[in-house]
Amino acid sequence: MKLVCLDLEGVLVPEIWIAFSEATGIPELRRTTRDEPDYDKLMKFRIDLLKKNNLKLADIQRVIQGMEPLPGAVDFTRDLRQRTQLVILSDTYDQFAGPLMAKLSHPTLFCNTLEVAADGTVTGYRLRQQNGKREAVRAFKSLNMQVFAAGDSFNDLDMIREAGCGCLFRAPEAIRKDYAHIPCVDTFDELLAEIDKFLN
């Protein structure tokens, strides 16, 4: 059996933290895993910024409610799911993902969970597991599945390597340059073509 694993933000939907940065006018919130390979460092930085600016989970969720999938993503996921199974492996949070998953017709999603105080203050986060994207691909392979993986950021590299078949998608120039041995595509048509090669 063959399976496709995709990252979420930057691949199928816009970066949530960038959208929130634009909504709040706080440029520091634009930092993502494209910029910072150390996820724990990045999340502690974000949570500290939220606290300093008295921003709560509900403030982020309001911005997410108004977000739409990237142009072409809905058709792409529909076409892909007609070909094979799709699992989204993301470092987003279950408190964020619901509205966007609905707009993508609810593909299977593995993600993380925010720790939130009674007043809505984000106090921390819980990973589903360490290096969850890679470990999910490893687990699928242990079930005798062949896996194709694609993503756009530093935190996607391990799952792509573990899958053994996959590519980068719209990755920034620094990642393309440092990981030139991993193919990179920039359109959904090109990504679907790479997946078709894997399926056939």
mmCIF file of C-alpha atoms in Angstrom:
data_model
loop_
_atom_site.group_PDB
_atom_site.id
_atom_site.type_symbol
_atom_site.label_atom_id
_atom_site.label_comp_id
_atom_site.label_asym_id
_atom_site.label_seq_id
_atom_site.Cartn_x
_atom_site.Cartn_y
_atom_site.Cartn_z
ATOM 1 C CA MET A 1 0.000 0.000 0.000
ATOM 2 C CA LYS A 2 1.182 3.505 -0.813
ATOM 3 C CA LEU A 3 0.620 6.615 1.277
ATOM 4 C CA VAL A 4 1.357 10.337 0.884
ATOM 5 C CA CYS A 5 2.375 12.426 3.917
ATOM 6 C CA LEU A 6 2.320 16.212 3.556
ATOM 7 C CA ASP A 7 3.155 19.139 5.766
ATOM 8 C CA LEU A 8 0.273 21.576 6.307
ATOM 9 C CA GLU A 9 1.382 25.194 6.710
ATOM 10 C CA GLY A 10 3.226 26.571 3.697
ATOM 11 C CA VAL A 11 2.072 23.598 1.616
ATOM 12 C CA LEU A 12 -1.727 23.489 1.785
ATOM 13 C CA VAL A 13 -2.578 26.511 3.918
ATOM 14 C CA PRO A 14 -0.817 29.800 4.681
ATOM 15 C CA GLU A 15 1.499 30.046 7.670
ATOM 16 C CA ILE A 16 -0.774 30.707 10.639
ATOM 17 C CA TRP A 17 1.821 32.659 12.615
ATOM 18 C CA ILE A 18 2.557 34.923 9.649
ATOM 19 C CA ALA A 19 -1.163 35.637 9.243
ATOM 20 C CA PHE A 20 -1.380 36.377 12.966
ATOM 21 C CA SER A 21 1.680 38.632 12.727
ATOM 22 C CA GLU A 22 -0.004 40.627 9.985
ATOM 23 C CA ALA A 23 -3.270 40.834 11.936
ATOM 24 C CA THR A 24 -1.574 42.046 15.121
ATOM 25 C CA GLY A 25 1.163 44.191 13.576
ATOM 26 C CA ILE A 26 3.854 42.263 15.508
ATOM 27 C CA PRO A 27 6.585 41.493 12.936
ATOM 28 C CA GLU A 28 8.513 39.151 15.266
ATOM 29 C CA LEU A 29 5.653 36.635 15.056
ATOM 30 C CA ARG A 30 6.514 36.074 11.382
ATOM 31 C CA ARG A 31 9.328 33.670 12.350
ATOM 32 C CA THR A 32 8.515 30.105 11.294
ATOM 33 C CA THR A 33 10.297 26.769 10.926
ATOM 34 C CA ARG A 34 11.566 28.095 7.599
ATOM 35 C CA ASP A 35 13.678 30.529 9.624
ATOM 36 C CA GLU A 36 14.368 28.654 12.864
ATOM 37 C CA PRO A 37 15.343 24.962 12.830
ATOM 38 C CA ASP A 38 15.029 24.668 16.654
ATOM 39 C CA TYR A 39 11.286 24.164 17.178
ATOM 40 C CA ASP A 40 11.403 24.436 20.976
ATOM 41 C CA LYS A 41 13.300 27.724 20.771
ATOM 42 C CA LEU A 42 10.786 29.037 18.227
ATOM 43 C CA MET A 43 7.736 28.105 20.318
ATOM 44 C CA LYS A 44 9.152 29.574 23.530
ATOM 45 C CA PHE A 45 9.838 32.789 21.600
ATOM 46 C CA ARG A 46 6.252 32.848 20.301
ATOM 47 C CA ILE A 47 4.670 32.122 23.698
ATOM 48 C CA ASP A 48 6.765 34.870 25.295
ATOM 49 C CA LEU A 49 5.610 37.338 22.628
ATOM 50 C CA LEU A 50 1.968 36.375 23.207
ATOM 51 C CA LYS A 51 2.375 36.963 26.946
ATOM 52 C CA LYS A 52 4.114 40.314 26.499
ATOM 53 C CA ASN A 53 1.333 41.505 24.194
ATOM 54 C CA ASN A 54 -1.528 40.020 26.275
ATOM 55 C CA LEU A 55 -2.695 37.886 23.342
ATOM 56 C CA LYS A 56 -4.788 34.788 24.027
ATOM 57 C CA LEU A 57 -5.676 31.619 22.138
ATOM 58 C CA ALA A 58 -9.004 33.141 21.081
ATOM 59 C CA ASP A 59 -7.152 35.996 19.348
ATOM 60 C CA ILE A 60 -5.251 33.500 17.190
ATOM 61 C CA GLN A 61 -8.372 31.436 16.509
ATOM 62 C CA ARG A 62 -10.233 34.515 15.251
ATOM 63 C CA VAL A 63 -7.530 35.070 12.639
ATOM 64 C CA ILE A 64 -7.579 31.395 11.624
ATOM 65 C CA GLN A 65 -11.359 31.512 11.107
ATOM 66 C CA GLY A 66 -10.787 34.043 8.322
ATOM 67 C CA MET A 67 -8.002 32.085 6.599
ATOM 68 C CA GLU A 68 -8.418 30.052 3.412
ATOM 69 C CA PRO A 69 -6.314 27.210 1.943
ATOM 70 C CA LEU A 70 -3.626 28.275 -0.517
ATOM 71 C CA PRO A 71 -4.877 28.781 -4.095
ATOM 72 C CA GLY A 72 -5.205 25.383 -5.747
ATOM 73 C CA ALA A 73 -4.877 23.392 -2.519
ATOM 74 C CA VAL A 74 -8.513 22.272 -2.327
ATOM 75 C CA ASP A 75 -8.468 20.885 -5.877
ATOM 76 C CA PHE A 76 -5.038 19.347 -5.307
ATOM 77 C CA THR A 77 -6.075 17.478 -2.161
ATOM 78 C CA ARG A 78 -9.274 16.285 -3.855
ATOM 79 C CA ASP A 79 -7.316 14.958 -6.838
ATOM 80 C CA LEU A 80 -4.701 13.385 -4.594
ATOM 81 C CA ARG A 81 -7.265 11.606 -2.413
ATOM 82 C CA GLN A 82 -8.812 10.106 -5.540
ATOM 83 C CA ARG A 83 -5.416 8.530 -6.247
ATOM 84 C CA THR A 84 -4.240 7.361 -2.812
ATOM 85 C CA GLN A 85 -4.362 7.857 0.957
ATOM 86 C CA LEU A 86 -3.287 11.240 2.387
ATOM 87 C CA VAL A 87 -2.083 12.000 5.913
ATOM 88 C CA ILE A 88 -1.153 15.504 7.055
ATOM 89 C CA LEU A 89 1.852 15.566 9.409
ATOM 90 C CA SER A 90 2.078 19.000 10.979
ATOM 91 C CA ASP A 91 3.655 20.863 13.864
ATOM 92 C CA THR A 92 0.495 22.952 14.181
ATOM 93 C CA TYR A 93 -1.948 22.439 17.071
ATOM 94 C CA ASP A 94 -5.348 20.819 17.328
ATOM 95 C CA GLN A 95 -6.680 24.129 18.719
ATOM 96 C CA PHE A 96 -5.653 25.802 15.426
ATOM 97 C CA ALA A 97 -6.363 23.245 12.737
ATOM 98 C CA GLY A 98 -10.129 22.624 12.776
ATOM 99 C CA PRO A 99 -11.393 25.402 10.476
ATOM 100 C CA LEU A 100 -8.659 24.799 7.902
ATOM 101 C CA MET A 101 -9.144 21.019 7.937
ATOM 102 C CA ALA A 102 -12.860 21.552 7.251
ATOM 103 C CA LYS A 103 -11.999 23.623 4.177
ATOM 104 C CA LEU A 104 -9.773 20.763 2.942
ATOM 105 C CA SER A 105 -12.566 18.178 3.486
ATOM 106 C CA HIS A 106 -10.993 16.768 6.657
ATOM 107 C CA PRO A 107 -7.906 14.789 5.647
ATOM 108 C CA THR A 108 -6.318 12.798 8.481
ATOM 109 C CA LEU A 109 -4.139 15.090 10.615
ATOM 110 C CA PHE A 110 -1.420 14.275 13.144
ATOM 111 C CA CYS A 111 -0.363 17.395 15.083
ATOM 112 C CA ASN A 112 0.468 18.778 18.536
ATOM 113 C CA THR A 113 -1.484 20.360 21.410
ATOM 114 C CA LEU A 114 -1.198 23.748 23.105
ATOM 115 C CA GLU A 115 -1.287 24.096 26.883
ATOM 116 C CA VAL A 116 -3.796 26.827 27.703
ATOM 117 C CA ALA A 117 -4.734 28.397 31.053
ATOM 118 C CA ALA A 118 -8.348 28.933 32.105
ATOM 119 C CA ASP A 119 -8.205 32.553 30.920
ATOM 120 C CA GLY A 120 -7.058 31.518 27.436
ATOM 121 C CA THR A 121 -3.371 32.334 27.937
ATOM 122 C CA VAL A 122 -1.083 30.003 25.982
ATOM 123 C CA THR A 123 1.344 28.663 28.589
ATOM 124 C CA GLY A 124 3.160 25.921 26.684
ATOM 125 C CA TYR A 125 2.814 23.104 24.188
ATOM 126 C CA ARG A 126 2.891 19.317 24.084
ATOM 127 C CA LEU A 127 4.425 17.483 21.165
ATOM 128 C CA ARG A 128 2.585 14.383 20.025
ATOM 129 C CA GLN A 129 6.077 12.869 20.188
ATOM 130 C CA GLN A 130 9.631 14.009 19.545
ATOM 131 C CA ASN A 131 10.304 14.333 15.809
ATOM 132 C CA GLY A 132 6.703 13.289 15.235
ATOM 133 C CA LYS A 133 6.780 13.653 11.458
ATOM 134 C CA ARG A 134 9.714 11.286 11.044
ATOM 135 C CA GLU A 135 8.321 8.841 13.606
ATOM 136 C CA ALA A 136 4.934 8.751 11.867
ATOM 137 C CA VAL A 137 6.594 7.908 8.547
ATOM 138 C CA ARG A 138 8.709 5.262 10.298
ATOM 139 C CA ALA A 139 5.566 3.750 11.831
ATOM 140 C CA PHE A 140 3.771 3.669 8.470
ATOM 141 C CA LYS A 141 6.771 1.895 6.967
ATOM 142 C CA SER A 142 6.661 -0.670 9.788
ATOM 143 C CA LEU A 143 3.134 -1.476 8.563
ATOM 144 C CA ASN A 144 4.619 -2.291 5.140
ATOM 145 C CA MET A 145 3.444 0.947 3.567
ATOM 146 C CA GLN A 146 5.455 2.802 0.967
ATOM 147 C CA VAL A 147 5.544 6.498 1.816
ATOM 148 C CA PHE A 148 5.987 9.696 -0.192
ATOM 149 C CA ALA A 149 6.604 12.824 1.928
ATOM 150 C CA ALA A 150 6.728 16.517 1.066
ATOM 151 C CA GLY A 151 7.094 19.766 2.988
ATOM 152 C CA ASP A 152 8.661 23.203 2.849
ATOM 153 C CA SER A 153 10.708 23.689 6.024
ATOM 154 C CA PHE A 154 13.596 22.484 8.161
ATOM 155 C CA ASN A 155 11.186 20.420 10.270
ATOM 156 C CA ASP A 156 10.122 18.439 7.183
ATOM 157 C CA LEU A 157 13.577 17.227 6.188
ATOM 158 C CA ASP A 158 13.649 14.208 8.508
ATOM 159 C CA MET A 159 10.291 12.884 7.307
ATOM 160 C CA ILE A 160 11.333 13.274 3.672
ATOM 161 C CA ARG A 161 14.594 11.435 4.343
ATOM 162 C CA GLU A 162 12.792 8.715 6.324
ATOM 163 C CA ALA A 163 10.241 8.222 3.548
ATOM 164 C CA GLY A 164 13.007 7.726 1.017
ATOM 165 C CA CYS A 165 10.690 9.115 -1.655
ATOM 166 C CA GLY A 166 9.508 12.691 -1.679
ATOM 167 C CA CYS A 167 10.415 16.290 -2.312
ATOM 168 C CA LEU A 168 10.489 19.796 -0.976
ATOM 169 C CA PHE A 169 7.623 22.093 -1.940
ATOM 170 C CA ARG A 170 8.117 25.853 -2.325
ATOM 171 C CA ALA A 171 11.057 25.724 0.066
ATOM 172 C CA PRO A 172 13.031 28.925 0.715
ATOM 173 C CA GLU A 173 16.295 29.410 -1.126
ATOM 174 C CA ALA A 174 18.483 28.653 1.896
ATOM 175 C CA ILE A 175 16.941 25.194 2.306
ATOM 176 C CA ARG A 176 17.057 24.490 -1.435
ATOM 177 C CA LYS A 177 20.747 25.403 -1.495
ATOM 178 C CA ASP A 178 21.771 23.411 1.573
ATOM 179 C CA TYR A 179 19.682 20.373 0.597
ATOM 180 C CA ALA A 180 20.109 20.462 -3.168
ATOM 181 C CA HIS A 181 20.063 16.640 -3.284
ATOM 182 C CA ILE A 182 16.336 16.729 -2.381
ATOM 183 C CA PRO A 183 14.145 17.680 -5.376
ATOM 184 C CA CYS A 184 12.052 20.829 -4.954
ATOM 185 C CA VAL A 185 8.884 21.722 -6.856
ATOM 186 C CA ASP A 186 6.857 24.928 -6.787
ATOM 187 C CA THR A 187 3.365 24.165 -8.105
ATOM 188 C CA PHE A 188 0.641 21.697 -7.182
ATOM 189 C CA ASP A 189 0.764 20.290 -10.715
ATOM 190 C CA GLU A 190 4.483 19.567 -10.278
ATOM 191 C CA LEU A 191 3.873 18.033 -6.857
ATOM 192 C CA LEU A 192 1.115 15.822 -8.217
ATOM 193 C CA ALA A 193 3.447 14.743 -11.039
ATOM 194 C CA GLU A 194 6.090 13.706 -8.462
ATOM 195 C CA ILE A 195 3.445 11.779 -6.541
ATOM 196 C CA ASP A 196 2.217 10.084 -9.734
ATOM 197 C CA LYS A 197 5.777 8.861 -10.384
ATOM 198 C CA PHE A 198 5.758 7.338 -6.882
ATOM 199 C CA LEU A 199 2.331 5.745 -7.356
ATOM 200 C CA ASN A 200 3.166 4.293 -10.749
#
